[in-house]
Short mmCIF file of C-alpha atoms in Angstrom, two decimals:
data_model
loop_
_atom_site.label_atom_id
_atom_site.label_comp_id
_atom_site.label_asym_id
_atom_site.label_seq_id
_atom_site.Cartn_x
_atom_site.Cartn_y
_atom_site.Cartn_z
CA MET A 28 8.10 -10.40 16.26
CA LEU A 29 4.53 -8.88 16.64
CA PRO A 30 2.40 -10.75 19.14
CA ILE A 31 -0.48 -12.63 17.11
CA ILE A 32 -3.94 -12.59 18.18
CA LEU A 33 -5.44 -15.56 16.87
CA VAL A 34 -9.55 -15.48 16.54
CA SER A 35 -10.56 -18.98 16.67
CA GLN A 36 -13.76 -20.85 17.44
CA THR A 37 -12.59 -24.20 17.88
CA ARG A 38 -9.47 -26.07 19.05
CA ALA A 39 -9.18 -28.09 15.92
CA GLU A 40 -8.96 -25.02 13.54
CA THR A 41 -6.15 -23.53 16.11
CA LYS A 42 -4.25 -26.69 16.27
CA LYS A 43 -4.30 -26.47 12.30
CA TYR A 44 -3.07 -22.99 12.36
CA LEU A 45 -0.36 -23.95 14.95
CA SER A 46 0.94 -26.73 12.99
CA GLU A 47 1.36 -24.62 9.81
CA PHE A 48 2.82 -21.63 11.72
CA LEU A 49 5.59 -24.21 13.06
CA ARG A 50 6.06 -25.65 9.70
CA LYS A 51 6.84 -21.88 8.65
CA HIS A 52 8.60 -21.01 11.64
CA PRO A 53 10.29 -24.01 13.27
CA VAL A 54 10.69 -24.00 16.96
CA HIS A 55 12.34 -26.50 19.12
CA PRO A 56 9.61 -28.52 21.09
CA ALA A 57 11.45 -27.74 24.31
CA ARG A 58 10.83 -23.96 23.36
CA ILE A 59 7.32 -24.24 22.92
CA PHE A 60 5.07 -23.24 25.86
CA SER A 61 1.38 -23.55 26.41
CA VAL A 62 -0.73 -21.60 28.96
CA GLU A 63 -4.52 -22.66 29.80
CA LYS A 64 -7.04 -20.96 31.85
CA GLU A 65 -7.31 -21.93 35.49
CA LYS A 66 -10.94 -22.31 36.09
CA GLN A 67 -12.64 -19.47 34.40
CA SER A 68 -9.97 -17.32 33.15
CA ILE A 69 -6.11 -16.67 32.56
CA THR A 70 -4.78 -15.39 35.88
CA ILE A 71 -2.21 -12.44 36.29
CA ASP A 72 -0.10 -14.97 38.06
CA GLN A 73 0.00 -17.26 35.03
CA ILE A 74 0.87 -14.03 33.18
CA ARG A 75 4.01 -13.35 35.48
CA GLU A 76 5.19 -16.71 35.30
CA ILE A 77 5.41 -16.24 31.59
CA GLY A 78 7.58 -13.38 32.38
CA THR A 79 10.31 -15.60 34.11
CA LEU A 80 10.80 -17.09 30.67
CA PHE A 81 12.63 -13.86 29.51
CA GLN A 82 14.67 -13.18 32.50
CA ARG A 83 17.73 -14.53 31.34
CA ALA A 84 19.49 -13.66 27.80
CA ASP A 85 18.67 -16.29 25.09
CA ASP A 86 18.58 -15.77 21.45
CA GLU A 87 17.05 -19.28 20.81
CA MET A 88 13.50 -18.84 19.48
CA LYS A 89 10.51 -19.13 21.96
CA LEU A 90 6.74 -19.80 21.09
CA VAL A 91 4.35 -19.07 23.95
CA VAL A 92 0.79 -19.96 23.03
CA ILE A 93 -2.03 -18.53 25.61
CA TYR A 94 -5.36 -20.08 25.03
CA ASP A 95 -8.46 -18.37 26.10
CA PHE A 96 -6.64 -15.01 26.37
CA ASP A 97 -9.89 -13.22 26.14
CA THR A 98 -10.85 -14.48 29.54
CA ALA A 99 -8.12 -12.58 31.00
CA ARG A 100 -9.18 -9.62 33.22
CA THR A 101 -7.65 -6.06 32.98
CA GLU A 102 -4.96 -6.57 35.52
CA ALA A 103 -3.73 -9.70 33.92
CA GLN A 104 -3.79 -8.21 30.25
CA ASN A 105 -1.96 -5.14 31.79
CA ALA A 106 0.55 -7.60 33.30
CA PHE A 107 1.00 -9.12 29.81
CA LEU A 108 1.74 -5.55 28.11
CA LYS A 109 4.66 -5.30 30.77
CA THR A 110 5.77 -8.77 29.72
CA LEU A 111 5.81 -7.56 26.11
CA GLU A 112 8.00 -4.66 26.77
CA GLU A 113 10.45 -7.00 28.58
CA LYS A 114 10.76 -9.93 26.31
CA ASN A 115 13.62 -10.13 23.67
CA GLN A 116 13.02 -10.21 19.96
CA SER A 117 13.44 -14.09 19.80
CA ALA A 118 9.91 -14.64 21.35
CA GLN A 119 6.60 -15.18 19.74
CA PHE A 120 3.41 -14.80 21.27
CA ILE A 121 0.01 -16.30 20.06
CA LEU A 122 -2.96 -15.19 22.08
CA VAL A 123 -5.77 -17.38 21.26
CA ALA A 124 -9.43 -15.95 21.71
CA GLU A 125 -12.94 -16.23 20.44
CA ASN A 126 -13.55 -12.58 20.46
CA SER A 127 -10.68 -10.29 20.22
CA ALA A 128 -12.88 -7.21 21.37
CA TYR A 129 -12.41 -8.76 24.92
CA ILE A 130 -8.63 -7.96 24.41
CA LEU A 131 -7.56 -4.42 25.67
CA PRO A 132 -7.01 -1.95 22.71
CA THR A 133 -3.50 -1.31 24.16
CA ILE A 134 -2.58 -5.01 23.21
CA ARG A 135 -4.60 -5.00 20.01
CA SER A 136 -2.49 -2.30 18.51
CA ARG A 137 0.50 -3.81 19.36
CA ALA A 138 -0.42 -7.16 17.68
CA GLN A 139 -1.32 -8.68 14.25
CA THR A 140 -4.88 -10.05 14.37
CA VAL A 141 -5.57 -13.40 12.39
CA LYS A 142 -9.13 -14.46 12.37
CA LEU A 143 -9.66 -18.07 11.33
CA SER A 144 -13.45 -17.68 11.23
CA VAL A 145 -15.93 -15.41 12.45
CA LYS A 146 -19.29 -17.22 13.45
CA LYS A 147 -21.63 -14.30 14.50
CA ASP A 148 -24.12 -16.67 16.00
CA ARG A 149 -21.51 -17.81 18.57
CA GLU A 150 -19.70 -14.33 19.06
CA PHE A 151 -23.12 -12.89 20.05
CA LYS A 152 -24.50 -15.89 21.89
CA GLN A 153 -25.81 -14.06 24.93
CA MET A 154 -27.33 -11.27 23.06
CA LYS A 155 -29.16 -13.62 20.63
CA ALA A 156 -30.32 -15.89 23.74
CA LEU A 157 -31.85 -12.72 25.57
CA GLY A 158 -33.44 -11.58 22.20
CA LEU A 159 -31.41 -8.55 22.21
CA LEU A 160 -30.66 -8.96 18.40
CA ASP A 161 -34.42 -8.74 17.47
CA ASN A 162 -34.55 -5.56 14.91
CA GLN A 163 -38.20 -5.06 16.41
CA LEU A 164 -36.97 -5.17 20.21
CA SER A 165 -38.27 -2.39 22.35
CA LEU A 166 -36.41 -0.72 25.34
CA GLU A 167 -38.92 -2.38 27.64
CA GLN A 168 -38.22 -5.71 26.19
CA SER A 169 -34.81 -5.42 26.66
CA LEU A 170 -35.10 -4.42 30.25
CA LEU A 171 -37.14 -7.23 30.99
CA ALA A 172 -34.85 -9.77 29.13
CA THR A 173 -31.59 -8.62 31.31
CA ALA A 174 -33.75 -8.51 34.53
CA ARG A 175 -33.32 -12.48 34.58
CA LEU A 176 -29.61 -12.17 33.93
CA ALA A 177 -27.28 -13.76 36.27
CA LYS A 178 -24.76 -11.46 37.78
CA ASP A 179 -21.78 -13.39 36.73
CA LYS A 180 -23.21 -13.13 33.22
CA ALA A 181 -23.42 -9.26 33.02
CA PRO A 182 -19.74 -8.61 32.11
CA ARG A 183 -19.89 -11.21 29.28
CA LEU A 184 -22.99 -9.62 27.94
CA ILE A 185 -21.05 -6.19 28.00
CA ASN A 186 -18.62 -7.64 26.26
CA GLU A 187 -20.72 -8.99 23.37
CA LEU A 188 -22.38 -5.54 23.32
CA ILE A 189 -18.68 -3.98 22.63
CA ALA A 190 -18.22 -6.55 20.16
CA TYR A 191 -21.44 -5.60 18.51
CA LEU A 192 -20.27 -1.82 18.44
CA HIS A 193 -16.87 -2.82 16.42
CA LEU A 194 -18.89 -4.79 14.11
CA LEU A 195 -21.01 -1.84 13.42
CA ILE A 196 -17.91 0.06 12.46
CA THR A 197 -16.39 -2.52 10.40
CA GLU A 198 -19.62 -3.33 8.51
CA ASN A 199 -20.11 0.40 7.61
CA HIS A 200 -22.96 0.88 9.98
CA TYR A 201 -21.73 3.64 11.87
CA HIS A 202 -23.44 5.83 14.44
CA LYS A 203 -21.77 8.88 15.69
CA ASN A 204 -22.74 7.88 19.44
CA ILE A 205 -20.53 4.61 19.18
CA PRO A 206 -17.54 6.12 21.04
CA LEU A 207 -19.67 7.38 23.82
CA VAL A 208 -21.42 4.07 24.35
CA PHE A 209 -18.40 2.22 24.02
CA ASP A 210 -16.74 4.21 26.89
CA GLN A 211 -20.16 3.88 28.70
CA ALA A 212 -19.88 0.00 28.23
CA ILE A 213 -16.18 -0.34 29.58
CA GLU A 214 -16.88 1.64 32.50
CA THR A 215 -20.22 -0.25 33.27
CA LYS A 216 -18.18 -3.60 33.09
CA LYS A 217 -15.64 -2.17 35.46
CA LEU A 218 -18.09 -1.12 38.23
CA ILE A 219 -20.20 -4.59 37.90
CA GLU A 220 -16.92 -6.49 38.12
CA LYS A 221 -15.80 -4.49 41.26
CA ASN A 222 -19.11 -4.88 42.89
CA ASN A 223 -19.54 -1.06 42.89
CA VAL A 224 -23.01 -1.10 41.36
CA ASN A 225 -26.41 -3.07 41.07
CA PRO A 226 -25.65 -5.30 37.78
CA GLU A 227 -29.36 -5.09 36.90
CA PHE A 228 -29.59 -1.39 37.32
CA ALA A 229 -26.05 -0.69 35.53
CA LEU A 230 -27.40 -2.71 32.57
CA ASP A 231 -30.82 -0.93 32.43
CA ILE A 232 -28.83 2.37 32.05
CA LEU A 233 -26.53 1.02 29.45
CA LEU A 234 -29.33 -0.44 27.41
CA SER A 235 -31.24 2.70 27.72
CA HIS A 236 -28.14 4.65 26.28
CA CYS A 237 -27.95 1.96 23.50
CA PHE A 238 -31.46 2.84 22.48
CA SER A 239 -31.32 6.52 22.61
CA ALA A 240 -28.06 6.54 20.79
CA GLY A 241 -29.99 4.48 18.00
CA ILE A 242 -27.56 1.37 18.52
CA LEU A 243 -30.39 -0.85 19.54
CA PRO A 244 -32.45 -2.31 18.10
CA ALA A 245 -30.10 -4.18 16.00
CA ASP A 246 -29.72 -3.22 12.43
CA LEU A 247 -27.51 -6.04 11.35
CA ASP A 248 -28.15 -9.54 10.49
CA LEU A 249 -25.94 -11.55 13.13
CA GLY A 250 -27.55 -15.01 12.27
#
């Protein structure tokens, strides 16, 4: 069965979806496994532990629910890809996320995405707080806004920018420079996470590219 990426904003709606899923696809309670993030994220060790569930031959259906999968770092998500390749056909994964754009494209391409609700004001919370969704925003104003941004929040802001690029495409506000800026955003995030660049400097360059490409200021109503 294809993994399911469940885009959900609340535990209540997630619980409702899971109840309905189990009604349609009964699984023995002893074969249902839930994984919660440790501190800030799903870790690579947690993903590897999941892999041990499939080390022995077993045809009985298993359900593995990984909450906050969009917090998993690249190495953990790559480990999950390996788990997908090794699992048997009797396993079903449900990856719960607030924003599927934070999940690697290689995982999204192998999964079915189910969106329970899309609340743009929450999906772009940090961009909104910094004023980056103002359609009258200037480059100078954006640089001043991000100058106050804490280092640990820089990757999250870039994730929101990536989600914004996806939204431009899905709502037919396509810019020819989106693929280039998308690649730059991914690379900038990697450099910041590896402490190979000053976060403020890296964000300044990325935002400058967004403005020169016509992607910012925002031309969508994101509530």
